[in-house]
Amino acid sequence: MNAFNKFVGLTLILGLLHACGSKPNPEQEEAYQKAASVLAADESFYPIIDEELYYFQNQTLDSITPLYINEQDAVKMLMKLETWLAFTTRDFTQKERQNLIDRKYLPRAVPIAYDGLAIIVNNANPDSCITIKDFARVLKGEVTQWKELYPQNKLGEIDVVFDNPLSSTVRWCVDSILGGQQFNAKNIGAVQTSAAVIDYVEKHENSLGIIGSNWLNDKRDTTNVTFKKNISVMGVSKMDSAKSYNSWKPYQYYLYNGNYPLRRTIYALLNDTRNGVPSGFCHFIQLPKGQKIILRYGLLPRSANMNVRDVIIKKE
């Protein structure tokens, strides 16, 4: 090959490299940055996500704004590419995953923690335990009076209250407790937030509320064994009859050993193709510091090393 041919060949190669390295589309860049600036989370995760964000942003100086909405809308935002990160209590459905793959994205469901679905009642309620079977009967509308569960209970109608009709709490109960059957009982309703559920139960003696357990812990108690004083948390039993010795509350250890039956997985649904700030925040939560924050909020970390010790308490 003579010098002229070498020069032409080199020119063609450089031309092709230049074409392959064309500048990104400004509209696509703007759309990515806009979606990367927010995350969507089911409202029930507000306490834990806010705490994680506080430490993440102070450590990295990256900025991301949380939107606390219901689980269905959080997933819709992710599918519409309005965010790259959503926190839910479910994985992608097969249809959702395939839809994103077909659009040349790489969806990932990252389990970050386990929490317990807590059943709360007013402090005036004399009964403190319930079976999974009876809980399902209440949700199905088969039982509507407290005395049908506990003959000595005089609180009247069971006033069931959820956080939001489209929340992860409602969906989990429908899928995991009722096998897909929707609620249709007149005594089952919803407010808007987990905090509103606690407030409602505190003010109504006959109420029964269902919320995520990260809303329950008294932050003055670093051992995470003290629940909020203004409501009572029911023990839940897998047996046919609920007694104090076979019913469990959503303490971390009972989430860990499987005794508490209403345990669910918290997922970070990630669709960030550039490994930007959303990916960075998701990774932070999986690191020891992020998992320690989860532990401090009374939930069970997904990837932290757990040391369990038996303690014998002697009463003098």
mmCIF file of C-alpha atoms in Angstrom:
data_model
loop_
_atom_site.group_PDB
_atom_site.id
_atom_site.type_symbol
_atom_site.label_atom_id
_atom_site.label_comp_id
_atom_site.label_asym_id
_atom_site.label_seq_id
_atom_site.Cartn_x
_atom_site.Cartn_y
_atom_site.Cartn_z
ATOM 1 C CA MET A 1 0.000 0.000 0.000
ATOM 2 C CA ASN A 2 1.429 3.382 -1.006
ATOM 3 C CA ALA A 3 1.380 6.480 1.178
ATOM 4 C CA PHE A 4 -1.712 7.889 -0.555
ATOM 5 C CA ASN A 5 -3.722 4.729 0.143
ATOM 6 C CA LYS A 6 -2.596 4.727 3.796
ATOM 7 C CA PHE A 7 -3.736 8.352 4.167
ATOM 8 C CA VAL A 8 -7.149 7.634 2.640
ATOM 9 C CA GLY A 9 -7.589 4.572 4.857
ATOM 10 C CA LEU A 10 -6.698 6.518 7.991
ATOM 11 C CA THR A 11 -9.069 9.331 6.997
ATOM 12 C CA LEU A 12 -11.939 6.888 6.548
ATOM 13 C CA ILE A 13 -11.293 5.260 9.931
ATOM 14 C CA LEU A 14 -11.177 8.623 11.696
ATOM 15 C CA GLY A 15 -14.376 9.644 9.936
ATOM 16 C CA LEU A 16 -16.152 6.513 11.150
ATOM 17 C CA LEU A 17 -14.905 7.014 14.724
ATOM 18 C CA HIS A 18 -16.137 10.594 14.664
ATOM 19 C CA ALA A 19 -19.565 9.446 13.473
ATOM 20 C CA CYS A 20 -19.788 6.806 16.231
ATOM 21 C CA GLY A 21 -18.841 9.370 18.855
ATOM 22 C CA SER A 22 -21.549 11.847 17.952
ATOM 23 C CA LYS A 23 -22.822 14.193 20.638
ATOM 24 C CA PRO A 24 -25.765 12.998 22.754
ATOM 25 C CA ASN A 25 -29.208 14.275 21.875
ATOM 26 C CA PRO A 26 -29.864 17.356 24.077
ATOM 27 C CA GLU A 27 -33.500 16.352 24.582
ATOM 28 C CA GLN A 28 -32.512 12.841 25.706
ATOM 29 C CA GLU A 29 -29.926 14.280 28.085
ATOM 30 C CA GLU A 30 -32.458 16.645 29.597
ATOM 31 C CA ALA A 31 -34.990 13.818 30.009
ATOM 32 C CA TYR A 32 -32.412 11.616 31.732
ATOM 33 C CA GLN A 33 -31.315 14.336 34.149
ATOM 34 C CA LYS A 34 -34.905 15.233 34.999
ATOM 35 C CA ALA A 35 -35.774 11.606 35.827
ATOM 36 C CA ALA A 36 -32.487 11.167 37.721
ATOM 37 C CA SER A 37 -33.294 14.097 40.012
ATOM 38 C CA VAL A 38 -36.256 12.334 41.672
ATOM 39 C CA LEU A 39 -37.096 8.972 43.185
ATOM 40 C CA ALA A 40 -40.547 7.534 43.825
ATOM 41 C CA ALA A 41 -41.370 5.583 46.976
ATOM 42 C CA ASP A 42 -44.442 4.099 48.532
ATOM 43 C CA GLU A 43 -45.486 6.525 51.264
ATOM 44 C CA SER A 44 -45.136 3.840 53.949
ATOM 45 C CA PHE A 45 -41.332 3.989 53.505
ATOM 46 C CA TYR A 46 -41.092 7.712 54.244
ATOM 47 C CA PRO A 47 -39.221 7.429 57.600
ATOM 48 C CA ILE A 48 -36.510 5.088 56.360
ATOM 49 C CA ILE A 49 -35.969 6.605 52.888
ATOM 50 C CA ASP A 50 -35.750 10.131 54.314
ATOM 51 C CA GLU A 51 -33.094 8.993 56.803
ATOM 52 C CA GLU A 52 -31.095 7.191 54.107
ATOM 53 C CA LEU A 53 -31.246 10.256 51.844
ATOM 54 C CA TYR A 54 -30.039 12.554 54.620
ATOM 55 C CA TYR A 55 -26.800 10.598 55.092
ATOM 56 C CA PHE A 56 -26.329 9.849 51.381
ATOM 57 C CA GLN A 57 -26.606 13.500 50.334
ATOM 58 C CA ASN A 58 -24.357 14.696 53.148
ATOM 59 C CA GLN A 59 -21.730 12.141 52.158
ATOM 60 C CA THR A 60 -21.832 12.553 48.370
ATOM 61 C CA LEU A 61 -23.279 16.066 47.901
ATOM 62 C CA ASP A 62 -25.506 14.539 45.214
ATOM 63 C CA SER A 63 -29.099 15.738 45.171
ATOM 64 C CA ILE A 64 -32.218 13.637 44.628
ATOM 65 C CA THR A 65 -35.768 14.567 45.594
ATOM 66 C CA PRO A 66 -38.092 11.901 47.044
ATOM 67 C CA LEU A 67 -41.729 11.700 45.989
ATOM 68 C CA TYR A 68 -43.770 9.761 48.561
ATOM 69 C CA ILE A 69 -46.801 8.438 46.712
ATOM 70 C CA ASN A 70 -48.676 5.156 46.500
ATOM 71 C CA GLU A 71 -46.938 2.058 45.175
ATOM 72 C CA GLN A 72 -48.939 1.849 41.936
ATOM 73 C CA ASP A 73 -48.107 5.414 40.935
ATOM 74 C CA ALA A 74 -44.447 4.905 41.891
ATOM 75 C CA VAL A 75 -44.187 1.982 39.463
ATOM 76 C CA LYS A 76 -46.050 3.937 36.784
ATOM 77 C CA MET A 77 -43.499 6.750 37.071
ATOM 78 C CA LEU A 78 -40.700 4.242 36.577
ATOM 79 C CA MET A 79 -42.351 2.663 33.533
ATOM 80 C CA LYS A 80 -42.975 6.112 31.991
ATOM 81 C CA LEU A 81 -39.276 6.981 32.528
ATOM 82 C CA GLU A 82 -40.182 9.839 34.877
ATOM 83 C CA THR A 83 -37.804 8.364 37.460
ATOM 84 C CA TRP A 84 -35.079 5.713 37.392
ATOM 85 C CA LEU A 85 -35.659 4.482 40.952
ATOM 86 C CA ALA A 86 -38.769 3.374 42.859
ATOM 87 C CA PHE A 87 -39.135 1.730 46.284
ATOM 88 C CA THR A 88 -41.846 -0.916 46.547
ATOM 89 C CA THR A 89 -42.713 -4.214 48.245
ATOM 90 C CA ARG A 90 -42.736 -6.148 44.987
ATOM 91 C CA ASP A 91 -40.488 -7.120 42.116
ATOM 92 C CA PHE A 92 -41.151 -6.101 38.515
ATOM 93 C CA THR A 93 -43.902 -8.139 36.943
ATOM 94 C CA GLN A 94 -42.800 -10.227 33.974
ATOM 95 C CA LYS A 95 -44.704 -7.877 31.668
ATOM 96 C CA GLU A 96 -43.076 -4.753 33.155
ATOM 97 C CA ARG A 97 -39.602 -6.236 32.959
ATOM 98 C CA GLN A 98 -40.031 -7.342 29.349
ATOM 99 C CA ASN A 99 -41.474 -3.965 28.397
ATOM 100 C CA LEU A 100 -38.350 -2.182 29.642
ATOM 101 C CA ILE A 101 -36.017 -4.736 28.070
ATOM 102 C CA ASP A 102 -37.797 -4.323 24.729
ATOM 103 C CA ARG A 103 -37.105 -0.587 25.012
ATOM 104 C CA LYS A 104 -33.376 -1.338 25.507
ATOM 105 C CA TYR A 105 -33.299 -0.740 29.266
ATOM 106 C CA LEU A 106 -31.853 -2.924 32.015
ATOM 107 C CA PRO A 107 -34.384 -3.163 34.882
ATOM 108 C CA ARG A 108 -33.140 -4.518 38.212
ATOM 109 C CA ALA A 109 -35.012 -5.338 41.399
ATOM 110 C CA VAL A 110 -32.681 -4.966 44.390
ATOM 111 C CA PRO A 111 -33.940 -6.319 47.741
ATOM 112 C CA ILE A 112 -32.729 -3.949 50.471
ATOM 113 C CA ALA A 113 -34.653 -4.889 53.629
ATOM 114 C CA TYR A 114 -37.529 -6.755 55.220
ATOM 115 C CA ASP A 115 -40.290 -5.124 57.213
ATOM 116 C CA GLY A 116 -43.358 -6.365 59.027
ATOM 117 C CA LEU A 117 -46.909 -5.418 58.247
ATOM 118 C CA ALA A 118 -48.159 -4.293 61.651
ATOM 119 C CA ILE A 119 -51.723 -4.616 62.944
ATOM 120 C CA ILE A 120 -52.485 -1.827 65.407
ATOM 121 C CA VAL A 121 -55.445 -1.178 67.723
ATOM 122 C CA ASN A 122 -56.548 1.485 70.178
ATOM 123 C CA ASN A 123 -55.158 1.268 73.707
ATOM 124 C CA ALA A 124 -58.708 0.715 74.976
ATOM 125 C CA ASN A 125 -58.926 -2.608 73.124
ATOM 126 C CA PRO A 126 -58.508 -5.444 75.671
ATOM 127 C CA ASP A 127 -57.415 -8.018 73.077
ATOM 128 C CA SER A 128 -53.816 -8.137 71.950
ATOM 129 C CA CYS A 129 -53.473 -11.222 69.694
ATOM 130 C CA ILE A 130 -54.995 -12.317 66.389
ATOM 131 C CA THR A 131 -54.518 -15.292 64.082
ATOM 132 C CA ILE A 132 -53.699 -15.026 60.396
ATOM 133 C CA LYS A 133 -56.930 -16.896 59.736
ATOM 134 C CA ASP A 134 -59.029 -14.362 61.686
ATOM 135 C CA PHE A 135 -57.180 -11.448 60.087
ATOM 136 C CA ALA A 136 -58.134 -12.849 56.680
ATOM 137 C CA ARG A 137 -61.756 -13.259 57.809
ATOM 138 C CA VAL A 138 -61.828 -9.583 58.806
ATOM 139 C CA LEU A 139 -60.415 -8.487 55.440
ATOM 140 C CA LYS A 140 -62.914 -10.676 53.577
ATOM 141 C CA GLY A 141 -65.811 -9.150 55.505
ATOM 142 C CA GLU A 142 -66.744 -12.499 57.050
ATOM 143 C CA VAL A 143 -66.215 -10.979 60.504
ATOM 144 C CA THR A 144 -67.300 -7.394 61.177
ATOM 145 C CA GLN A 145 -67.800 -7.280 64.971
ATOM 146 C CA TRP A 146 -65.114 -7.514 67.641
ATOM 147 C CA LYS A 147 -67.269 -9.910 69.669
ATOM 148 C CA GLU A 148 -67.192 -12.386 66.773
ATOM 149 C CA LEU A 149 -63.481 -12.753 67.397
ATOM 150 C CA TYR A 150 -63.463 -12.195 71.150
ATOM 151 C CA PRO A 151 -66.836 -12.863 72.890
ATOM 152 C CA GLN A 152 -66.032 -10.537 75.812
ATOM 153 C CA ASN A 153 -65.057 -7.597 73.598
ATOM 154 C CA LYS A 154 -67.678 -4.796 73.628
ATOM 155 C CA LEU A 155 -66.148 -2.369 71.125
ATOM 156 C CA GLY A 156 -68.743 -3.072 68.421
ATOM 157 C CA GLU A 157 -67.916 -2.973 64.715
ATOM 158 C CA ILE A 158 -64.334 -3.523 63.604
ATOM 159 C CA ASP A 159 -63.371 -0.291 61.839
ATOM 160 C CA VAL A 160 -60.531 -1.345 59.502
ATOM 161 C CA VAL A 161 -58.304 1.416 58.138
ATOM 162 C CA PHE A 162 -55.469 1.299 55.598
ATOM 163 C CA ASP A 163 -53.040 4.049 54.592
ATOM 164 C CA ASN A 164 -54.046 4.440 50.922
ATOM 165 C CA PRO A 165 -56.245 2.429 48.522
ATOM 166 C CA LEU A 166 -53.301 2.047 46.106
ATOM 167 C CA SER A 167 -50.545 1.495 48.663
ATOM 168 C CA SER A 168 -48.131 -1.399 49.018
ATOM 169 C CA THR A 169 -49.943 -2.337 52.228
ATOM 170 C CA VAL A 170 -53.268 -2.859 50.454
ATOM 171 C CA ARG A 171 -51.682 -4.701 47.519
ATOM 172 C CA TRP A 172 -49.692 -7.014 49.821
ATOM 173 C CA CYS A 173 -52.795 -7.923 51.835
ATOM 174 C CA VAL A 174 -54.791 -8.593 48.673
ATOM 175 C CA ASP A 175 -52.040 -10.741 47.144
ATOM 176 C CA SER A 176 -50.625 -12.505 50.208
ATOM 177 C CA ILE A 177 -53.603 -12.767 52.572
ATOM 178 C CA LEU A 178 -56.613 -12.896 50.255
ATOM 179 C CA GLY A 179 -55.050 -14.643 47.252
ATOM 180 C CA GLY A 180 -55.931 -11.794 44.895
ATOM 181 C CA GLN A 181 -59.469 -11.185 46.186
ATOM 182 C CA GLN A 182 -60.296 -7.484 46.488
ATOM 183 C CA PHE A 183 -61.817 -5.882 49.589
ATOM 184 C CA ASN A 184 -65.565 -5.329 49.454
ATOM 185 C CA ALA A 185 -66.610 -5.032 53.108
ATOM 186 C CA LYS A 186 -68.233 -1.726 54.069
ATOM 187 C CA ASN A 187 -66.225 -1.464 57.299
ATOM 188 C CA ILE A 188 -62.878 -1.323 55.449
ATOM 189 C CA GLY A 189 -61.584 2.080 54.418
ATOM 190 C CA ALA A 190 -58.436 4.098 53.879
ATOM 191 C CA VAL A 191 -57.069 7.484 54.822
ATOM 192 C CA GLN A 192 -54.097 8.912 52.910
ATOM 193 C CA THR A 193 -50.920 8.263 54.907
ATOM 194 C CA SER A 194 -49.451 5.911 57.506
ATOM 195 C CA ALA A 195 -49.306 8.756 60.022
ATOM 196 C CA ALA A 196 -53.034 9.306 59.485
ATOM 197 C CA VAL A 197 -53.688 5.618 60.224
ATOM 198 C CA ILE A 198 -51.925 5.925 63.587
ATOM 199 C CA ASP A 199 -53.849 9.117 64.362
ATOM 200 C CA TYR A 200 -57.149 7.471 63.384
ATOM 201 C CA VAL A 201 -56.552 4.380 65.526
ATOM 202 C CA GLU A 202 -55.555 6.539 68.481
ATOM 203 C CA LYS A 203 -58.911 8.375 68.304
ATOM 204 C CA HIS A 204 -61.263 5.443 67.567
ATOM 205 C CA GLU A 205 -61.546 2.668 70.145
ATOM 206 C CA ASN A 206 -63.068 0.134 67.729
ATOM 207 C CA SER A 207 -60.504 0.623 64.958
ATOM 208 C CA LEU A 208 -57.926 -1.768 63.511
ATOM 209 C CA GLY A 209 -55.116 -0.258 61.425
ATOM 210 C CA ILE A 210 -52.568 -1.836 59.087
ATOM 211 C CA ILE A 211 -49.225 -0.067 58.505
ATOM 212 C CA GLY A 212 -45.556 -0.766 57.828
ATOM 213 C CA SER A 213 -43.590 -1.483 60.993
ATOM 214 C CA ASN A 214 -41.000 1.260 60.384
ATOM 215 C CA TRP A 215 -43.678 3.745 61.552
ATOM 216 C CA LEU A 216 -43.940 2.159 64.977
ATOM 217 C CA ASN A 217 -40.630 2.491 66.723
ATOM 218 C CA ASP A 218 -40.042 5.001 69.477
ATOM 219 C CA LYS A 219 -36.749 6.581 68.356
ATOM 220 C CA ARG A 220 -35.769 7.225 71.976
ATOM 221 C CA ASP A 221 -35.331 3.460 72.315
ATOM 222 C CA THR A 222 -32.133 2.416 70.520
ATOM 223 C CA THR A 223 -32.943 -1.287 71.034
ATOM 224 C CA ASN A 224 -36.041 -1.002 68.804
ATOM 225 C CA VAL A 225 -38.248 -2.971 71.200
ATOM 226 C CA THR A 226 -40.529 -0.118 72.231
ATOM 227 C CA PHE A 227 -43.455 0.732 69.984
ATOM 228 C CA LYS A 228 -45.275 4.051 70.019
ATOM 229 C CA LYS A 229 -47.150 4.587 73.263
ATOM 230 C CA ASN A 230 -50.412 5.930 71.817
ATOM 231 C CA ILE A 231 -51.479 2.680 70.125
ATOM 232 C CA SER A 232 -51.107 -1.068 70.743
ATOM 233 C CA VAL A 233 -49.505 -3.505 68.315
ATOM 234 C CA MET A 234 -51.210 -6.885 68.077
ATOM 235 C CA GLY A 235 -49.317 -10.133 68.219
ATOM 236 C CA VAL A 236 -49.991 -12.317 65.171
ATOM 237 C CA SER A 237 -50.199 -16.109 65.279
ATOM 238 C CA LYS A 238 -49.939 -18.794 62.614
ATOM 239 C CA MET A 239 -51.899 -21.165 64.860
ATOM 240 C CA ASP A 240 -55.662 -21.730 64.905
ATOM 241 C CA SER A 241 -55.952 -19.952 68.245
ATOM 242 C CA ALA A 242 -53.940 -16.863 69.163
ATOM 243 C CA LYS A 243 -52.341 -16.904 72.605
ATOM 244 C CA SER A 244 -49.594 -14.750 74.078
ATOM 245 C CA TYR A 245 -47.108 -17.624 73.842
ATOM 246 C CA ASN A 246 -47.694 -18.342 70.126
ATOM 247 C CA SER A 247 -48.225 -14.800 68.817
ATOM 248 C CA TRP A 248 -45.469 -12.491 67.675
ATOM 249 C CA LYS A 249 -45.006 -8.782 67.093
ATOM 250 C CA PRO A 250 -42.866 -7.311 64.268
ATOM 251 C CA TYR A 251 -39.648 -7.067 66.235
ATOM 252 C CA GLN A 252 -36.466 -7.459 64.207
ATOM 253 C CA TYR A 253 -35.602 -10.850 65.664
ATOM 254 C CA TYR A 254 -39.033 -12.290 64.831
ATOM 255 C CA LEU A 255 -38.678 -10.961 61.284
ATOM 256 C CA TYR A 256 -35.253 -12.613 61.214
ATOM 257 C CA ASN A 257 -36.272 -16.070 62.464
ATOM 258 C CA GLY A 258 -39.591 -16.170 60.583
ATOM 259 C CA ASN A 259 -41.866 -16.219 63.626
ATOM 260 C CA TYR A 260 -43.673 -13.073 62.521
ATOM 261 C CA PRO A 261 -45.905 -14.147 59.623
ATOM 262 C CA LEU A 262 -46.581 -10.762 57.980
ATOM 263 C CA ARG A 263 -43.046 -10.212 56.675
ATOM 264 C CA ARG A 264 -42.490 -8.597 53.286
ATOM 265 C CA THR A 265 -39.467 -7.628 51.192
ATOM 266 C CA ILE A 266 -38.657 -4.019 50.351
ATOM 267 C CA TYR A 267 -37.249 -3.590 46.845
ATOM 268 C CA ALA A 268 -35.429 -0.826 45.044
ATOM 269 C CA LEU A 269 -36.659 -1.035 41.438
ATOM 270 C CA LEU A 270 -33.833 0.433 39.384
ATOM 271 C CA ASN A 271 -33.758 1.289 35.668
ATOM 272 C CA ASP A 272 -30.752 3.631 35.576
ATOM 273 C CA THR A 273 -28.682 2.784 32.475
ATOM 274 C CA ARG A 274 -25.931 5.306 33.238
ATOM 275 C CA ASN A 275 -25.071 4.333 36.818
ATOM 276 C CA GLY A 276 -25.849 7.885 37.895
ATOM 277 C CA VAL A 277 -27.160 9.299 41.170
ATOM 278 C CA PRO A 278 -30.148 6.868 41.406
ATOM 279 C CA SER A 279 -27.758 3.908 41.115
ATOM 280 C CA GLY A 280 -25.428 5.546 43.623
ATOM 281 C CA PHE A 281 -28.215 5.926 46.186
ATOM 282 C CA CYS A 282 -29.353 2.339 45.683
ATOM 283 C CA HIS A 283 -25.764 1.164 46.209
ATOM 284 C CA PHE A 284 -25.405 3.326 49.340
ATOM 285 C CA ILE A 285 -28.399 1.608 50.969
ATOM 286 C CA GLN A 286 -26.747 -1.778 50.378
ATOM 287 C CA LEU A 287 -23.490 -0.679 52.022
ATOM 288 C CA PRO A 288 -22.883 -1.264 55.776
ATOM 289 C CA LYS A 289 -23.798 2.344 56.653
ATOM 290 C CA GLY A 290 -27.076 2.189 54.717
ATOM 291 C CA GLN A 291 -27.947 -1.202 56.200
ATOM 292 C CA LYS A 292 -27.184 0.096 59.695
ATOM 293 C CA ILE A 293 -29.755 2.871 59.180
ATOM 294 C CA ILE A 294 -32.323 0.209 58.271
ATOM 295 C CA LEU A 295 -31.426 -1.704 61.427
ATOM 296 C CA ARG A 296 -31.814 1.426 63.545
ATOM 297 C CA TYR A 297 -35.337 1.944 62.215
ATOM 298 C CA GLY A 298 -36.490 -1.447 63.430
ATOM 299 C CA LEU A 299 -36.424 -3.208 60.062
ATOM 300 C CA LEU A 300 -34.368 -6.234 59.072
ATOM 301 C CA PRO A 301 -31.413 -5.379 56.792
ATOM 302 C CA ARG A 302 -31.101 -7.496 53.665
ATOM 303 C CA SER A 303 -27.315 -7.782 53.465
ATOM 304 C CA ALA A 304 -25.888 -6.741 56.846
ATOM 305 C CA ASN A 305 -24.128 -9.261 59.081
ATOM 306 C CA MET A 306 -26.452 -10.096 61.985
ATOM 307 C CA ASN A 307 -25.203 -11.347 65.348
ATOM 308 C CA VAL A 308 -27.887 -12.964 67.502
ATOM 309 C CA ARG A 309 -27.201 -13.782 71.149
ATOM 310 C CA ASP A 310 -29.363 -15.461 73.758
ATOM 311 C CA VAL A 311 -29.722 -13.417 76.929
ATOM 312 C CA ILE A 312 -30.898 -14.765 80.285
ATOM 313 C CA ILE A 313 -32.544 -12.137 82.496
ATOM 314 C CA LYS A 314 -32.565 -12.920 86.188
ATOM 315 C CA LYS A 315 -35.209 -11.299 88.346
ATOM 316 C CA GLU A 316 -34.096 -10.682 91.905
#
